[in-house]
Coordinates of C-alpha atoms in Angstrom, one line a residue:
M17 CA 37.8 22.7 0.1
M18 CA 34.4 22.4 -1.4
R19 CA 33.4 25.7 0.1
I20 CA 36.4 27.4 -1.5
F21 CA 35.7 25.6 -4.8
S22 CA 32.1 26.9 -4.9
L23 CA 33.2 30.4 -4.0
L24 CA 35.9 30.5 -6.7
L25 CA 33.3 29.3 -9.2
A26 CA 31.0 32.2 -8.4
L27 CA 33.8 34.8 -8.4
L28 CA 35.2 33.4 -11.6
F29 CA 31.8 33.8 -13.3
L30 CA 31.5 37.4 -12.2
A31 CA 35.0 38.1 -13.5
S32 CA 34.1 36.6 -16.9
C33 CA 31.2 38.9 -17.2
S34 CA 33.1 42.1 -16.8
A35 CA 32.4 44.7 -19.5
Q36 CA 35.1 45.7 -22.0
K37 CA 36.4 49.2 -21.7
Q38 CA 36.3 51.9 -24.4
A39 CA 39.5 52.7 -26.4
P40 CA 41.8 54.6 -24.1
G41 CA 42.9 58.2 -24.4
A42 CA 46.4 59.6 -24.0
L43 CA 45.9 60.6 -20.4
D44 CA 43.7 57.7 -19.3
P45 CA 45.1 55.7 -16.4
I46 CA 47.3 52.8 -17.4
Q47 CA 46.0 49.3 -16.7
I48 CA 48.5 46.6 -15.8
T49 CA 47.4 43.1 -14.9
V50 CA 49.9 40.9 -13.0
I51 CA 49.1 37.2 -13.3
G52 CA 50.9 34.8 -11.1
T53 CA 51.4 31.0 -11.2
N54 CA 53.1 28.8 -8.6
D55 CA 54.0 25.2 -8.2
V56 CA 53.0 24.1 -11.7
H57 CA 55.0 20.9 -11.3
G58 CA 55.0 20.0 -14.9
E59 CA 51.3 20.1 -15.5
I60 CA 51.2 20.7 -19.2
L61 CA 48.0 18.8 -19.9
P62 CA 44.6 19.0 -18.3
A63 CA 44.0 16.4 -15.6
H64 CA 41.8 15.9 -12.6
R65 CA 41.6 19.3 -10.9
S66 CA 44.4 20.6 -13.1
G67 CA 43.6 22.7 -16.2
G68 CA 47.2 22.4 -17.4
L69 CA 49.3 25.0 -19.1
T70 CA 47.3 24.4 -22.3
T71 CA 44.1 25.8 -20.6
L72 CA 46.0 28.5 -18.8
S73 CA 47.3 29.8 -22.1
G74 CA 43.7 30.5 -23.1
Y75 CA 43.0 32.5 -20.0
I76 CA 46.2 34.5 -20.4
E77 CA 45.3 35.3 -24.0
A78 CA 41.8 36.4 -22.9
V79 CA 43.3 38.9 -20.4
R80 CA 45.8 40.1 -22.9
A81 CA 43.0 40.8 -25.4
A82 CA 41.1 42.8 -22.7
R83 CA 44.3 44.8 -21.9
A84 CA 44.8 45.4 -25.6
D85 CA 41.3 47.0 -25.7
D86 CA 42.2 49.5 -22.9
G87 CA 45.8 50.0 -23.9
G88 CA 47.1 48.0 -20.9
V89 CA 49.5 45.2 -20.6
V90 CA 49.8 41.8 -18.8
L91 CA 52.8 40.6 -16.8
L92 CA 53.1 36.9 -16.3
I93 CA 55.2 35.8 -13.3
D94 CA 56.0 32.4 -11.8
A95 CA 56.9 31.6 -8.2
G96 CA 58.9 28.4 -8.7
D97 CA 58.6 24.6 -8.8
M98 CA 57.8 24.7 -12.5
W99 CA 58.8 21.4 -14.0
Q100 CA 59.2 18.5 -11.5
G101 CA 56.1 16.3 -11.3
T102 CA 54.8 14.8 -14.5
L103 CA 56.1 12.2 -16.9
E104 CA 55.7 14.7 -19.8
S105 CA 58.1 17.1 -18.1
N106 CA 60.4 14.7 -16.1
L107 CA 61.4 12.6 -19.1
V108 CA 63.0 15.7 -20.7
E109 CA 64.1 17.2 -17.4
G110 CA 61.7 20.1 -17.7
E111 CA 62.4 21.1 -21.3
S112 CA 58.8 20.9 -22.4
V113 CA 57.7 23.2 -19.5
V114 CA 60.3 25.8 -20.5
S115 CA 59.1 25.6 -24.1
A116 CA 55.5 26.2 -22.8
Y117 CA 56.6 29.2 -20.6
N118 CA 58.5 30.6 -23.6
A119 CA 55.4 30.3 -25.8
M120 CA 53.2 31.9 -23.1
Q121 CA 55.7 34.8 -22.8
Y122 CA 56.4 34.8 -19.1
T123 CA 57.9 38.0 -17.8
A124 CA 60.0 36.4 -15.0
A125 CA 60.3 33.4 -12.7
T126 CA 62.0 32.5 -9.5
I127 CA 63.8 29.2 -8.6
G128 CA 61.9 26.8 -6.4
N129 CA 63.4 23.9 -4.4
H130 CA 62.3 21.3 -6.9
E131 CA 64.1 23.1 -9.7
F132 CA 67.2 21.4 -8.3
D133 CA 65.8 17.8 -8.5
F134 CA 67.2 16.7 -11.8
G135 CA 70.8 17.2 -10.8
P136 CA 73.3 16.6 -13.6
I137 CA 72.0 16.5 -17.1
G138 CA 71.1 12.9 -18.0
P139 CA 69.8 9.9 -16.0
L140 CA 71.6 10.8 -12.7
A141 CA 69.4 12.6 -10.1
I142 CA 72.5 13.4 -8.0
P143 CA 76.2 13.6 -8.8
Q144 CA 78.1 10.3 -8.6
S145 CA 81.6 11.8 -9.2
D146 CA 83.4 15.1 -9.2
A147 CA 82.9 15.2 -12.9
D148 CA 79.1 15.5 -12.5
D149 CA 77.8 19.1 -12.3
P150 CA 74.9 18.9 -9.7
R151 CA 73.1 21.8 -11.3
S152 CA 73.8 21.3 -15.0
A153 CA 70.1 20.3 -15.7
L154 CA 68.8 23.4 -13.9
R155 CA 71.3 25.7 -15.6
Q156 CA 70.5 24.2 -19.0
R157 CA 66.7 24.9 -18.5
I158 CA 67.4 28.4 -17.4
A159 CA 69.6 29.0 -20.4
E160 CA 66.8 27.9 -22.7
A161 CA 64.3 30.3 -21.1
R162 CA 63.4 33.4 -23.1
F163 CA 62.6 35.1 -19.8
P164 CA 64.8 36.0 -16.9
F165 CA 65.1 34.1 -13.6
V166 CA 65.3 36.2 -10.4
S167 CA 66.9 34.9 -7.3
A168 CA 68.1 37.3 -4.5
N169 CA 68.6 35.1 -1.6
I170 CA 70.3 32.0 -3.0
V171 CA 74.0 32.8 -2.5
N172 CA 77.4 31.4 -3.3
S173 CA 78.8 30.0 0.0
A174 CA 82.3 31.1 -0.8
T175 CA 81.4 34.7 -1.7
G176 CA 78.2 35.3 0.1
K177 CA 76.8 36.9 -3.0
P178 CA 73.7 36.0 -5.0
I179 CA 74.3 33.3 -7.6
A180 CA 75.6 34.8 -10.9
W181 CA 74.5 32.2 -13.5
D182 CA 73.6 33.1 -17.1
N183 CA 70.1 34.5 -17.2
V184 CA 69.8 34.7 -13.4
T185 CA 69.9 37.9 -11.5
P186 CA 68.6 39.0 -8.0
S187 CA 66.1 41.4 -9.6
I188 CA 65.1 43.0 -12.9
M189 CA 63.4 46.1 -14.1
V190 CA 60.7 45.8 -16.7
E191 CA 59.5 49.0 -18.4
T192 CA 56.1 48.8 -20.1
N193 CA 53.8 51.6 -21.2
G194 CA 56.1 54.1 -19.5
V195 CA 55.7 52.3 -16.2
K196 CA 58.8 50.8 -14.5
V197 CA 58.1 47.4 -12.7
G198 CA 60.8 45.9 -10.5
I199 CA 60.7 42.1 -9.9
I200 CA 62.7 40.3 -7.1
G201 CA 63.0 36.5 -6.7
L202 CA 63.2 34.5 -3.4
L203 CA 63.4 30.9 -2.2
T204 CA 61.9 29.8 1.1
A205 CA 64.4 29.6 4.0
F206 CA 63.6 25.9 4.2
G207 CA 64.3 25.3 0.5
F208 CA 67.5 23.2 1.0
Q209 CA 65.9 21.1 3.7
V210 CA 63.6 19.6 1.2
T211 CA 66.2 19.3 -1.6
A212 CA 68.9 16.7 -2.3
T213 CA 71.9 18.1 -0.5
Q214 CA 74.3 16.9 -3.1
N215 CA 72.6 19.2 -5.6
T216 CA 72.9 22.3 -3.5
V217 CA 76.5 22.0 -2.3
G218 CA 78.2 25.4 -2.3
L219 CA 75.0 27.3 -2.0
E220 CA 73.2 28.9 1.0
I221 CA 69.9 30.7 1.5
T222 CA 69.9 34.1 3.2
P223 CA 67.0 35.7 5.1
L224 CA 64.2 36.6 2.7
A225 CA 63.3 40.0 4.2
D226 CA 66.9 41.2 4.1
A227 CA 67.1 40.3 0.4
I228 CA 63.8 42.1 -0.4
V229 CA 64.9 45.3 1.4
R230 CA 68.3 45.4 -0.4
E231 CA 66.9 44.8 -3.9
A232 CA 63.7 46.9 -3.5
R233 CA 65.6 50.0 -2.3
K234 CA 67.8 49.6 -5.3
L235 CA 64.8 49.3 -7.7
R236 CA 63.0 52.3 -6.1
A237 CA 66.2 54.3 -6.5
E238 CA 66.2 53.4 -10.2
G239 CA 62.6 54.7 -10.5
A240 CA 60.5 51.6 -10.1
N241 CA 56.8 52.6 -9.9
I242 CA 55.8 49.0 -8.8
V243 CA 57.9 46.5 -7.0
I244 CA 56.9 42.8 -7.1
V245 CA 58.4 39.9 -5.3
T246 CA 58.0 36.4 -6.7
S247 CA 58.6 34.2 -3.8
H248 CA 58.8 30.4 -3.5
A249 CA 57.6 30.8 0.1
G250 CA 54.0 31.1 1.0
G251 CA 51.1 30.7 3.4
R252 CA 47.4 30.0 3.3
C253 CA 43.9 31.5 3.7
S254 CA 40.5 30.1 3.2
E255 CA 38.1 33.1 2.8
F256 CA 38.3 35.6 -0.1
N257 CA 35.3 37.9 0.3
D258 CA 37.4 40.7 1.8
P259 CA 41.1 40.9 0.9
H260 CA 41.7 43.0 4.1
D261 CA 40.2 40.3 6.4
L262 CA 43.0 38.1 7.5
S263 CA 40.9 36.1 10.0
S264 CA 41.0 33.0 7.8
C265 CA 44.7 33.1 7.3
N266 CA 47.5 31.5 9.3
S267 CA 49.6 34.4 10.5
K268 CA 52.4 32.0 11.5
D269 CA 53.1 31.1 7.9
E270 CA 56.5 32.1 6.4
I271 CA 55.2 34.7 3.9
F272 CA 53.2 36.5 6.7
K273 CA 56.3 36.9 8.7
V274 CA 58.3 38.2 5.7
A275 CA 55.6 40.7 4.7
N276 CA 55.2 42.0 8.2
A277 CA 59.0 42.5 8.5
L278 CA 59.2 44.9 5.6
P279 CA 59.1 48.7 5.7
A280 CA 55.7 50.0 4.8
G281 CA 55.3 50.9 1.2
L282 CA 58.6 49.4 0.0
I283 CA 57.0 46.7 -2.2
D284 CA 53.5 46.4 -3.7
H285 CA 52.9 42.7 -4.4
I286 CA 54.2 39.2 -3.5
V287 CA 53.4 36.3 -5.8
A288 CA 53.8 33.4 -3.4
G289 CA 54.2 29.7 -3.7
H290 CA 55.7 26.5 -2.2
A291 CA 52.8 26.0 0.3
H292 CA 50.3 24.9 -2.4
Q293 CA 47.6 27.0 -0.7
P294 CA 45.5 30.0 -1.8
M295 CA 46.0 33.6 -0.8
A296 CA 44.6 36.9 -2.1
H297 CA 45.0 39.4 0.7
F298 CA 46.6 42.6 1.8
I299 CA 49.3 42.0 4.5
N300 CA 51.1 45.1 5.8
G301 CA 49.8 46.9 2.8
I302 CA 51.2 44.4 0.4
A303 CA 49.0 42.4 -2.1
V304 CA 50.0 38.8 -1.4
T305 CA 48.6 36.2 -3.8
S306 CA 49.0 32.4 -4.4
A307 CA 46.9 29.9 -6.3
F308 CA 47.0 26.4 -5.0
S309 CA 49.3 24.2 -7.2
N310 CA 49.5 22.0 -10.3
T311 CA 47.6 24.6 -12.5
F312 CA 44.3 24.3 -10.5
A313 CA 44.1 28.1 -10.5
F314 CA 46.1 31.3 -11.2
D315 CA 46.3 34.5 -9.2
R316 CA 45.7 38.1 -10.4
V317 CA 46.1 41.7 -9.3
D318 CA 45.1 44.6 -11.5
Y319 CA 47.0 47.9 -11.2
T320 CA 45.7 51.3 -12.2
I321 CA 48.6 53.7 -12.8
D322 CA 48.5 57.5 -13.2
P323 CA 50.2 58.1 -16.7
V324 CA 51.7 61.4 -15.6
S325 CA 53.1 60.7 -12.1
G326 CA 53.4 56.9 -12.4
K327 CA 51.8 56.5 -9.0
V328 CA 49.6 53.4 -8.3
L329 CA 46.0 54.7 -8.1
D330 CA 44.4 51.4 -7.3
R331 CA 45.2 47.7 -6.8
K332 CA 42.5 45.1 -7.2
I333 CA 43.2 41.7 -5.8
F334 CA 41.2 38.9 -7.4
P335 CA 40.5 35.7 -5.5
P336 CA 42.4 32.7 -7.0
Q337 CA 41.0 32.2 -10.5
M338 CA 40.1 28.7 -11.5
N339 CA 42.0 27.4 -14.5
C340 CA 38.9 25.4 -15.7
P341 CA 38.8 24.2 -19.3
A342 CA 35.0 23.8 -19.5
Y343 CA 31.9 23.5 -17.3
D344 CA 29.3 20.7 -17.0
R345 CA 26.1 21.9 -18.7
E346 CA 23.9 20.5 -16.0
S347 CA 25.7 20.9 -12.7
G348 CA 27.9 23.9 -13.6
D349 CA 30.9 22.2 -12.0
C350 CA 34.3 22.3 -13.7
A351 CA 34.8 19.5 -16.2
W352 CA 38.5 19.1 -16.0
T353 CA 39.0 16.6 -18.8
E354 CA 35.6 16.1 -20.4
T355 CA 35.5 17.5 -24.0
D356 CA 32.1 16.3 -25.4
P357 CA 30.3 19.6 -26.4
A358 CA 27.0 17.9 -25.7
L359 CA 28.0 17.6 -22.0
V360 CA 30.1 20.7 -21.4
R361 CA 30.2 24.4 -22.3
P362 CA 33.4 26.2 -22.9
A363 CA 34.9 28.4 -20.1
M364 CA 34.6 32.1 -20.6
Y365 CA 36.9 34.8 -19.2
E366 CA 36.9 38.6 -19.8
G367 CA 33.9 38.0 -22.1
R368 CA 35.9 35.7 -24.3
T369 CA 35.9 31.9 -24.9
V370 CA 38.9 30.3 -23.3
T371 CA 40.8 28.6 -26.1
P372 CA 44.3 27.1 -25.7
T373 CA 46.8 28.8 -28.0
P374 CA 48.0 26.8 -31.0
A375 CA 51.6 26.9 -29.7
L376 CA 50.6 25.3 -26.4
Q377 CA 48.4 22.7 -28.1
E378 CA 51.4 21.7 -30.3
I379 CA 53.7 21.5 -27.3
A380 CA 51.1 19.5 -25.3
A381 CA 50.5 17.1 -28.2
A382 CA 54.2 16.4 -28.6
A383 CA 54.6 15.8 -24.9
L384 CA 51.6 13.5 -24.8
A385 CA 52.8 11.5 -27.8
H386 CA 56.2 11.0 -26.2
T387 CA 54.7 9.5 -23.0
H388 CA 51.4 7.9 -24.0
A389 CA 52.6 4.3 -24.3
I390 CA 54.6 4.5 -21.1
K391 CA 51.8 6.0 -19.1
S392 CA 49.3 3.5 -20.4
E393 CA 51.2 0.4 -19.4
P394 CA 48.9 -1.8 -17.2
L395 CA 50.3 -3.1 -14.0
G396 CA 47.8 -5.9 -13.5
V397 CA 46.0 -4.6 -10.4
V398 CA 42.5 -3.1 -10.2
L399 CA 41.6 -0.7 -7.4
E400 CA 38.1 -1.2 -6.1
T401 CA 38.2 2.2 -4.5
P402 CA 40.4 5.2 -4.7
F403 CA 43.4 5.2 -2.4
P404 CA 43.4 8.6 -0.8
L405 CA 46.2 10.7 0.6
D406 CA 45.1 12.8 3.6
G407 CA 48.5 14.2 4.7
T408 CA 49.0 11.7 7.5
P409 CA 51.2 8.6 7.7
E410 CA 48.1 6.5 8.3
S411 CA 46.4 7.2 5.0
P412 CA 45.7 4.1 2.9
L413 CA 48.0 5.3 0.2
A414 CA 50.9 6.0 2.7
R415 CA 50.5 2.5 4.1
L416 CA 50.4 0.9 0.6
F417 CA 53.4 3.0 -0.5
T418 CA 55.6 2.0 2.4
D419 CA 54.5 -1.7 2.3
A420 CA 55.3 -1.9 -1.4
I421 CA 58.8 -0.5 -1.0
L422 CA 59.6 -2.8 2.0
A423 CA 58.5 -5.8 0.0
G424 CA 61.1 -5.2 -2.7
V425 CA 64.1 -4.8 -0.3
D426 CA 66.0 -7.0 2.2
A427 CA 65.2 -4.8 5.2
D428 CA 63.4 -4.9 8.5
I429 CA 61.4 -1.7 8.1
S430 CA 60.8 1.1 5.5
I431 CA 60.7 4.8 6.5
H432 CA 59.5 7.5 4.0
N433 CA 58.3 11.1 3.8
V434 CA 54.8 10.1 2.8
T435 CA 53.5 13.7 2.9
G436 CA 55.9 15.4 0.6
G437 CA 57.2 12.3 -1.1
I438 CA 53.7 11.2 -2.4
R439 CA 52.3 13.7 -4.9
A440 CA 49.0 12.3 -6.0
E441 CA 46.2 9.9 -5.0
L442 CA 45.5 6.6 -6.8
P443 CA 42.1 6.5 -8.6
A444 CA 39.8 3.6 -8.6
G445 CA 40.2 1.2 -11.6
P446 CA 43.1 -0.5 -13.4
V447 CA 46.5 0.7 -12.2
T448 CA 48.9 2.0 -14.9
F449 CA 52.5 3.0 -14.8
G450 CA 51.3 6.6 -15.3
H451 CA 49.3 6.4 -12.0
V452 CA 52.3 5.3 -10.1
Y453 CA 54.5 7.9 -11.7
E454 CA 52.1 10.6 -10.6
V455 CA 52.2 9.2 -7.0
S456 CA 56.0 9.0 -7.1
P457 CA 57.5 11.4 -9.7
F458 CA 60.9 11.8 -8.0
D459 CA 63.9 9.9 -9.2
N460 CA 64.9 8.9 -5.6
R461 CA 67.0 5.8 -5.5
V462 CA 66.7 2.9 -3.1
V463 CA 68.9 3.1 0.0
V464 CA 69.2 0.6 2.8
L465 CA 70.7 1.9 6.1
D466 CA 72.1 -0.3 8.9
V467 CA 71.4 1.6 12.2
S468 CA 71.4 0.8 15.8
G469 CA 68.1 0.5 17.7
A470 CA 69.3 3.5 19.8
D471 CA 69.7 5.7 16.7
L472 CA 66.4 4.5 15.3
R473 CA 64.8 5.5 18.7
Q474 CA 66.2 9.1 18.3
I475 CA 64.8 9.3 14.8
V476 CA 61.3 8.1 15.9
E477 CA 61.3 10.4 19.0
A478 CA 62.0 13.4 16.8
Q479 CA 59.2 12.4 14.4
A480 CA 56.8 11.8 17.3
K481 CA 57.4 15.4 18.5
R482 CA 56.4 16.8 15.1
T483 CA 52.9 18.3 14.7
S484 CA 52.8 17.7 10.9
R485 CA 54.5 15.9 8.0
R486 CA 55.3 12.9 10.2
A487 CA 57.1 10.1 8.4
G488 CA 55.3 6.9 7.4
F489 CA 56.7 3.4 7.8
S490 CA 56.1 -0.2 7.3
G491 CA 57.4 -3.3 9.1
M492 CA 56.9 -2.0 12.6
R493 CA 54.4 -0.3 15.0
V494 CA 55.4 2.5 17.3
F495 CA 53.9 3.2 20.7
V496 CA 54.5 6.7 22.1
D497 CA 53.7 7.8 25.6
C498 CA 54.8 10.5 28.0
A499 CA 56.2 10.2 31.5
Q500 CA 57.2 13.2 33.5
G501 CA 57.5 15.4 30.4
E502 CA 59.7 12.9 28.5
L503 CA 58.6 10.9 25.5
S504 CA 58.6 7.1 25.9
V505 CA 58.9 5.2 22.6
K506 CA 58.4 1.5 22.1
M507 CA 59.1 0.1 18.6
V508 CA 57.7 -3.4 17.7
L509 CA 58.5 -5.3 14.5
N510 CA 55.7 -7.0 12.7
S511 CA 57.1 -10.3 14.0
G512 CA 56.2 -9.1 17.5
A513 CA 59.8 -8.5 18.6
E514 CA 60.6 -5.3 20.3
I515 CA 63.5 -3.2 18.9
R516 CA 66.1 -2.7 21.7
D517 CA 68.8 -0.1 21.7
D518 CA 71.6 -2.6 21.1
D519 CA 69.8 -4.2 18.1
R520 CA 70.8 -3.6 14.5
V521 CA 68.0 -2.6 12.2
R522 CA 68.0 -2.5 8.4
I523 CA 65.9 0.5 7.1
S524 CA 64.7 0.8 3.5
T525 CA 64.5 4.5 2.4
N526 CA 65.7 6.7 -0.4
D527 CA 68.8 8.8 -1.2
F528 CA 67.0 12.1 -0.6
L529 CA 66.2 11.1 3.0
A530 CA 69.5 9.3 3.6
T531 CA 71.3 12.6 2.9
A532 CA 69.3 14.6 5.4
G533 CA 66.4 15.5 3.2
D534 CA 63.3 16.6 5.2
G535 CA 65.5 16.1 8.4
I536 CA 63.9 12.7 9.1
F537 CA 67.2 10.9 9.7
A538 CA 69.2 13.8 11.0
P539 CA 68.8 12.9 14.7
G540 CA 70.5 9.6 14.3
M541 CA 72.9 10.5 11.5
P542 CA 76.6 9.9 12.2
D543 CA 79.3 12.5 11.5
G544 CA 80.0 12.5 7.8
G545 CA 76.6 11.0 7.0
Y546 CA 75.5 7.4 6.4
Q547 CA 77.5 4.9 4.5
Y548 CA 75.4 2.7 2.1
A549 CA 75.8 0.7 -1.1
D550 CA 74.7 2.1 -4.4
D551 CA 71.4 0.7 -5.7
P552 CA 70.4 1.6 -9.3
R553 CA 66.7 1.1 -8.6
M554 CA 64.3 3.9 -7.8
N555 CA 61.6 3.6 -5.2
R556 CA 59.1 4.0 -8.0
D557 CA 60.5 0.8 -9.5
L558 CA 59.8 -1.1 -6.3
I559 CA 56.2 0.0 -6.3
V560 CA 55.7 -0.9 -10.0
A561 CA 57.2 -4.3 -9.4
W562 CA 55.0 -4.9 -6.3
F563 CA 51.8 -4.2 -8.3
K564 CA 52.9 -6.5 -11.1
N565 CA 53.8 -9.3 -8.8
R566 CA 50.6 -9.0 -6.7
G567 CA 47.9 -8.8 -9.3
G568 CA 44.2 -9.0 -8.4
S569 CA 42.3 -6.2 -6.8
L570 CA 42.8 -3.9 -3.8
N571 CA 40.5 -1.9 -1.6
A572 CA 41.5 1.1 0.5
A573 CA 39.6 -0.4 3.5
D574 CA 42.3 -3.1 3.7
Y575 CA 44.9 -0.3 4.4
G576 CA 42.9 1.9 6.7
S577 CA 42.1 -0.1 9.8
P578 CA 42.3 2.0 13.0
S579 CA 43.1 -1.2 14.9
K580 CA 46.4 -1.5 13.0
Q581 CA 47.7 2.0 13.4
R582 CA 51.4 2.2 12.9
W583 CA 51.8 5.4 14.9
N584 CA 50.1 4.9 18.3
Y585 CA 50.4 8.2 19.9
S586 CA 48.5 8.4 23.2
E587 CA 46.5 11.4 24.3
S588 CA 48.6 11.8 27.4
A589 CA 51.7 12.1 25.3
A590 CA 50.0 14.7 23.1
R591 CA 49.0 16.7 26.2
Q592 CA 52.0 16.4 28.4
C593 CA 55.0 16.4 26.0
Q594 CA 55.9 19.6 24.2
A595 CA 55.6 19.3 20.4
L596 CA 58.2 20.6 18.1
P597 CA 57.1 22.8 15.2
G598 CA 55.9 20.6 12.3

């Protein structure tokens, strides 16, 4: 990551030093800059490694000014997961983010899986009765947008046709400076596997490539000079010196498979997302871009168009462009939140100082004022060290998270999706409610499941076969081995008692997982789903209460001991037993 970070700094500096062009003539090529964002997750304000939409508005205005100089235009496109993730956004169910996007004049956006998270308008995250519309919060946000949403492969289960909501269409045509640009929207094929099932009832996801071909051919027939896909599906690369060099990319990622399945020349550009990883490469002749997540960066492709024929003369892919507010005067590193002019110098882009627009500053100030007191509430614990999250169920934060939830529930063990369900690390210092909210921004409610030891064994075996995103747990240790190609799983409670197949086990989890989210409980799920009592508390409430009750100080070393691994997965099992895709 540090190598990528340094490379992006250097490339961003070069981009900021580009010379402004002379005033264009009538037959000069037309310049169109497409800027993409993805997985913003409610980051309105600058934070650690997040420039926020406020800073991004300054970069967008700098590019717009450059395009104004040469008679060109900027198209701003989002690849989904816009508003779930911060208190400033979640308290108003994404309304503040839509206001920011309106002010920034987005051209179009697609629907990500987390757009479904708020469920019905109001405090319920999922419907509790037939009177609750599971998508009313999403449709309200879409109705407020002054830009269209495009979604070609989310279809109505009853009709098999793309959703036909107000301000949602499979694709759109935008005409600017005499150039026709078609834009198609997509959701990852796995989108509903990581979404509360109650909020997606009656909807299905169709194959991405098929939807692209259908819509792109229609757009081309209508005269589109450029066709862009904004896709909440992505991939990852790590080197950006040569956009044609794919050696640093993972060719097995979803967006690679989609791009390679398309007829050559049908589309020009994919703005990708969902994977939270960078891309800036040509795949099957298509410019594919993605820019991390949470407003760390944005992606950019510049098009040069022949004004007579409308043909694309050139496409320039930029590496992911850092959304940095200012730079440290001594080290040159990005100063994400520091504002002292004696210590930092303003960011420059396209030869201009990056200055957040007044509209975004006003929106950010209102959002901050609304949440400041809540975020600042101290929880009575001081962290001597940061609690990192490394993508494994054995990270100090994953262990603390599952321990805290188990402590607040009458259950034997807790099981949670500690990779996707934990969204930030805990910094050193006094813990506040805001810190816990960033770690656990989802309004997932507490669920306690009563399952047999045999069903739990099926769940654990399926998790053991995964190569990534394995669930984390508290209250037991698991020992996995392999004998004659078959997994052997031993589950031992903290008391030392082994869990047998005919035992009953109480599991603390959340409503997202209990209704098949992430597929964690699917192997042991009975027909018709689990039955459980309603609990008004959210998992986040349990973590907050645990900190308040505990007090004192904590050190990550207390939660990272290798001798106390909860997953004990032997080398023989890893070698001998075939792993399922992660």
